[in-house]
Amino acid sequence: MKAALFIPCLTEHLLPEPGLSMVRILNKLGVEVEYVENQTCCGQPAYNSGYHQQVIPLAEQFIELFHDKEVIIAPSGSCVAMVREEYKHLKLREDLKAPYERLKGRIYEFTEFLVDVLNVDQLGGRFPHRVTYHDSCHLSRMLGVREQPRRLIANIADIDFLEMQGSDVCCGFGGTFSYKMKEISVEMVKRKCDSIQESQAEYCIGADSSCLMNIQGYLTQNGYSARTLHIAELLARSLEL
């Protein structure tokens, strides 16, 4: 199988390790990967801020670049949800509507692809630490991906998986929401970090770098001991990749 990589902006510009870890794992599983040149932002920040008309050129470029790929994989439920669930609300060119319908059935978040497409939920790794899991909003609520990452985590040898209180409660990031509603956002991430601490986990695992960046920032600034880790990095570390 050949998979096209959909690399989110945060992965490309700030936090590359989740993308690199994803590629190492896909290679280990025999999946050939392809980086599609000229890919750009999916348009989610602008879309969430109400600039729907301005997002159309980005969506059309994405469809033109990816519509003929066998499968498309991203280390982000948020960006996959933008393409799969939000592009259909845009007024796309007529000639791109059929290609988009085919594309949206072949784009997957990383853990969703492993479990639901490859039927892999056990990679054979080892990670002797206490971890908990944060359900990012777009991944869990828009894509319905909740059990896939948990199955992958629970099947790692020697790991101690501890569910936190309110694992599916938003961390308060939400892109521009954290700037426009700073006080509310800070209270939300504080509540999330308190839940992580109460779980006694050493690591908070997630599938979206944006949430993890927000959570890690609050953990570090306020002296919490737990650290965040993208699930692709967790799986790669457990396998020493």
Short mmCIF file of C-alpha atoms in Angstrom, two decimals:
data_model
loop_
_atom_site.label_atom_id
_atom_site.label_comp_id
_atom_site.label_asym_id
_atom_site.label_seq_id
_atom_site.Cartn_x
_atom_site.Cartn_y
_atom_site.Cartn_z
CA MET A 1 0.00 0.00 0.00
CA LYS A 2 1.18 3.52 -0.80
CA ALA A 3 0.13 6.36 1.49
CA ALA A 4 0.29 10.08 0.78
CA LEU A 5 1.37 12.14 3.80
CA PHE A 6 -0.80 15.09 4.77
CA ILE A 7 1.51 17.11 7.02
CA PRO A 8 -0.21 19.76 9.21
CA CYS A 9 1.31 23.22 9.65
CA LEU A 10 2.39 22.62 13.25
CA THR A 11 4.14 19.41 12.25
CA GLU A 12 5.94 21.06 9.37
CA HIS A 13 7.02 24.25 11.10
CA LEU A 14 7.16 23.65 14.88
CA LEU A 15 6.79 20.03 15.97
CA PRO A 16 8.17 17.67 13.31
CA GLU A 17 8.69 14.61 15.53
CA PRO A 18 5.08 13.29 15.35
CA GLY A 19 5.31 13.30 11.56
CA LEU A 20 8.72 11.63 11.53
CA SER A 21 7.55 9.02 14.05
CA MET A 22 4.46 8.33 11.94
CA VAL A 23 6.63 7.68 8.90
CA ARG A 24 8.94 5.34 10.84
CA ILE A 25 5.98 3.27 12.02
CA LEU A 26 4.35 3.16 8.59
CA ASN A 27 7.65 2.03 7.08
CA LYS A 28 7.95 -0.69 9.72
CA LEU A 29 4.49 -1.91 8.73
CA GLY A 30 5.46 -2.04 5.07
CA VAL A 31 3.49 1.01 3.98
CA GLU A 32 5.22 3.03 1.28
CA VAL A 33 4.91 6.75 2.01
CA GLU A 34 4.86 9.70 -0.36
CA TYR A 35 5.23 13.39 0.48
CA VAL A 36 3.09 15.45 -1.86
CA GLU A 37 4.93 18.61 -2.86
CA ASN A 38 3.21 22.01 -2.81
CA GLN A 39 0.76 21.04 -0.07
CA THR A 40 -0.22 23.93 2.20
CA CYS A 41 -2.44 24.63 5.21
CA CYS A 42 -5.85 22.93 4.95
CA GLY A 43 -7.44 26.26 5.86
CA GLN A 44 -8.81 25.33 9.25
CA PRO A 45 -7.63 28.44 11.21
CA ALA A 46 -9.28 30.77 8.71
CA TYR A 47 -12.40 28.59 8.45
CA ASN A 48 -12.86 28.52 12.23
CA SER A 49 -12.56 32.31 12.26
CA GLY A 50 -15.40 32.68 9.78
CA TYR A 51 -13.39 33.28 6.59
CA HIS A 52 -15.14 30.51 4.61
CA GLN A 53 -14.88 32.19 1.21
CA GLN A 54 -11.13 32.75 1.63
CA VAL A 55 -10.58 29.07 2.44
CA ILE A 56 -11.95 27.85 -0.90
CA PRO A 57 -8.67 28.23 -2.88
CA LEU A 58 -6.83 26.19 -0.21
CA ALA A 59 -9.48 23.47 -0.28
CA GLU A 60 -9.45 23.31 -4.07
CA GLN A 61 -5.66 23.06 -4.14
CA PHE A 62 -5.78 20.26 -1.57
CA ILE A 63 -8.30 18.32 -3.67
CA GLU A 64 -6.28 18.81 -6.85
CA LEU A 65 -3.12 17.54 -5.13
CA PHE A 66 -4.58 14.56 -3.28
CA HIS A 67 -7.69 13.35 -5.11
CA ASP A 68 -5.91 10.52 -6.98
CA LYS A 69 -4.01 9.12 -3.97
CA GLU A 70 -4.74 5.61 -2.71
CA VAL A 71 -4.90 6.72 0.93
CA ILE A 72 -4.00 9.97 2.71
CA ILE A 73 -2.73 9.94 6.31
CA ALA A 74 -2.14 12.76 8.80
CA PRO A 75 -0.92 12.83 12.43
CA SER A 76 -3.85 15.10 13.29
CA GLY A 77 -7.53 14.46 13.79
CA SER A 78 -8.20 18.16 13.58
CA CYS A 79 -6.84 18.63 10.05
CA VAL A 80 -8.41 15.39 8.79
CA ALA A 81 -11.78 16.54 10.18
CA MET A 82 -11.39 19.84 8.32
CA VAL A 83 -11.01 18.03 5.00
CA ARG A 84 -13.50 15.22 5.59
CA GLU A 85 -16.25 17.12 7.40
CA GLU A 86 -15.89 20.85 6.61
CA TYR A 87 -14.86 21.02 2.95
CA LYS A 88 -18.32 19.71 2.03
CA HIS A 89 -19.81 22.99 3.30
CA LEU A 90 -17.68 25.09 0.92
CA LYS A 91 -18.80 26.20 -2.54
CA LEU A 92 -16.20 24.24 -4.48
CA ARG A 93 -15.75 24.28 -8.25
CA GLU A 94 -18.16 21.89 -9.97
CA ASP A 95 -15.33 19.85 -11.52
CA LEU A 96 -13.85 19.18 -8.06
CA LYS A 97 -16.99 17.91 -6.34
CA ALA A 98 -16.70 14.32 -7.60
CA PRO A 99 -12.94 14.12 -6.85
CA TYR A 100 -13.66 15.46 -3.34
CA GLU A 101 -16.32 12.80 -2.73
CA ARG A 102 -13.77 10.11 -3.58
CA LEU A 103 -11.01 11.77 -1.56
CA LYS A 104 -12.94 12.20 1.69
CA GLY A 105 -13.45 8.45 1.97
CA ARG A 106 -9.72 7.80 1.74
CA ILE A 107 -8.27 10.32 4.22
CA TYR A 108 -7.45 9.04 7.72
CA GLU A 109 -6.03 10.18 11.03
CA PHE A 110 -2.97 8.09 11.92
CA THR A 111 -4.43 5.83 14.66
CA GLU A 112 -7.65 5.43 12.69
CA PHE A 113 -5.60 4.21 9.73
CA LEU A 114 -3.61 1.72 11.82
CA VAL A 115 -6.60 0.15 13.56
CA ASP A 116 -9.44 0.47 11.04
CA VAL A 117 -7.57 0.08 7.75
CA LEU A 118 -4.47 -1.99 8.54
CA ASN A 119 -6.17 -3.89 11.39
CA VAL A 120 -3.12 -3.28 13.58
CA ASP A 121 -3.65 -2.46 17.26
CA GLN A 122 -0.54 -4.09 18.71
CA LEU A 123 2.92 -3.15 17.52
CA GLY A 124 4.95 -5.09 20.05
CA GLY A 125 6.64 -2.18 21.81
CA ARG A 126 7.44 -1.51 25.47
CA PHE A 127 7.02 1.70 27.50
CA PRO A 128 7.33 1.25 31.30
CA HIS A 129 5.58 4.47 32.36
CA ARG A 130 2.21 5.75 33.61
CA VAL A 131 0.23 7.47 30.85
CA THR A 132 -3.18 8.99 30.35
CA TYR A 133 -4.96 10.05 27.14
CA HIS A 134 -6.53 13.35 26.07
CA ASP A 135 -9.39 13.12 23.54
CA SER A 136 -8.98 16.04 21.14
CA CYS A 137 -12.32 17.56 20.12
CA HIS A 138 -12.20 17.14 16.35
CA LEU A 139 -10.83 13.60 16.52
CA SER A 140 -13.33 12.32 19.06
CA ARG A 141 -16.44 14.36 18.28
CA MET A 142 -16.23 14.90 14.52
CA LEU A 143 -14.42 11.71 13.44
CA GLY A 144 -15.62 9.44 16.26
CA VAL A 145 -12.09 8.16 16.93
CA ARG A 146 -11.89 7.27 20.62
CA GLU A 147 -11.12 3.58 20.97
CA GLN A 148 -8.41 3.28 18.30
CA PRO A 149 -5.70 5.23 20.19
CA ARG A 150 -6.67 3.58 23.47
CA ARG A 151 -6.29 0.10 21.96
CA LEU A 152 -2.84 0.98 20.63
CA ILE A 153 -1.76 2.38 24.01
CA ALA A 154 -3.21 -0.45 26.09
CA ASN A 155 -1.39 -3.06 23.98
CA ILE A 156 2.07 -1.61 24.67
CA ALA A 157 3.98 -3.86 27.08
CA ASP A 158 4.60 -2.63 30.66
CA ILE A 159 2.61 0.57 30.17
CA ASP A 160 0.29 1.71 32.96
CA PHE A 161 -2.71 3.35 31.25
CA LEU A 162 -4.74 5.57 33.58
CA GLU A 163 -7.92 7.27 32.37
CA MET A 164 -8.18 10.86 33.57
CA GLN A 165 -11.36 12.55 34.70
CA GLY A 166 -12.93 14.35 31.76
CA SER A 167 -10.61 12.96 29.10
CA ASP A 168 -12.94 14.30 26.39
CA VAL A 169 -13.20 17.81 27.85
CA CYS A 170 -11.64 20.45 25.57
CA CYS A 171 -8.18 21.70 26.53
CA GLY A 172 -9.17 25.26 25.61
CA PHE A 173 -6.92 25.80 22.61
CA GLY A 174 -9.22 25.93 19.57
CA GLY A 175 -6.81 27.96 17.46
CA THR A 176 -7.82 31.61 17.52
CA PHE A 177 -10.23 30.87 20.40
CA SER A 178 -7.24 30.86 22.77
CA TYR A 179 -6.39 34.41 21.66
CA LYS A 180 -9.88 35.83 21.45
CA MET A 181 -11.08 34.24 24.69
CA LYS A 182 -7.81 34.04 26.60
CA GLU A 183 -9.23 34.00 30.13
CA ILE A 184 -11.70 31.22 29.34
CA SER A 185 -9.03 29.27 27.45
CA VAL A 186 -6.61 29.44 30.38
CA GLU A 187 -9.25 28.18 32.80
CA MET A 188 -10.00 25.28 30.46
CA VAL A 189 -6.37 24.21 30.09
CA LYS A 190 -5.90 24.55 33.87
CA ARG A 191 -8.78 22.13 34.41
CA LYS A 192 -7.26 19.72 31.90
CA CYS A 193 -3.84 19.87 33.56
CA ASP A 194 -5.38 19.35 37.00
CA SER A 195 -7.07 16.20 35.66
CA ILE A 196 -3.76 14.97 34.26
CA GLN A 197 -2.05 15.54 37.60
CA GLU A 198 -4.84 13.83 39.53
CA SER A 199 -4.48 10.76 37.30
CA GLN A 200 -0.83 10.50 38.47
CA ALA A 201 0.27 9.91 34.89
CA GLU A 202 3.81 10.78 33.83
CA TYR A 203 2.74 11.44 30.24
CA CYS A 204 -0.42 12.82 28.67
CA ILE A 205 -0.80 11.19 25.25
CA GLY A 206 -2.75 12.85 22.44
CA ALA A 207 -3.26 12.64 18.69
CA ASP A 208 -3.21 16.37 17.91
CA SER A 209 -0.06 18.45 18.35
CA SER A 210 -2.08 21.64 18.79
CA CYS A 211 -3.75 20.35 21.97
CA LEU A 212 -0.49 18.92 23.26
CA MET A 213 1.35 22.20 22.67
CA ASN A 214 -1.29 24.07 24.65
CA ILE A 215 -1.31 21.54 27.49
CA GLN A 216 2.50 21.30 27.63
CA GLY A 217 2.77 25.07 27.83
CA TYR A 218 0.55 25.23 30.89
CA LEU A 219 2.20 22.18 32.51
CA THR A 220 5.66 23.72 32.13
CA GLN A 221 4.73 27.25 33.19
CA ASN A 222 2.98 26.05 36.33
CA GLY A 223 5.37 23.41 37.62
CA TYR A 224 3.41 20.25 36.84
CA SER A 225 5.59 17.15 36.50
CA ALA A 226 3.68 15.42 33.68
CA ARG A 227 4.75 15.84 30.06
CA THR A 228 2.85 15.51 26.78
CA LEU A 229 3.62 13.05 24.01
CA HIS A 230 2.01 12.57 20.61
CA ILE A 231 0.79 9.01 20.13
CA ALA A 232 3.01 8.53 17.06
CA GLU A 233 6.02 9.43 19.22
CA LEU A 234 4.83 7.10 21.98
CA LEU A 235 4.55 4.18 19.57
CA ALA A 236 7.92 4.96 17.96
CA ARG A 237 9.65 5.28 21.34
CA SER A 238 8.10 2.02 22.53
CA LEU A 239 9.61 0.33 19.47
CA GLU A 240 12.93 2.23 19.77
CA LEU A 241 12.47 3.62 16.27
#
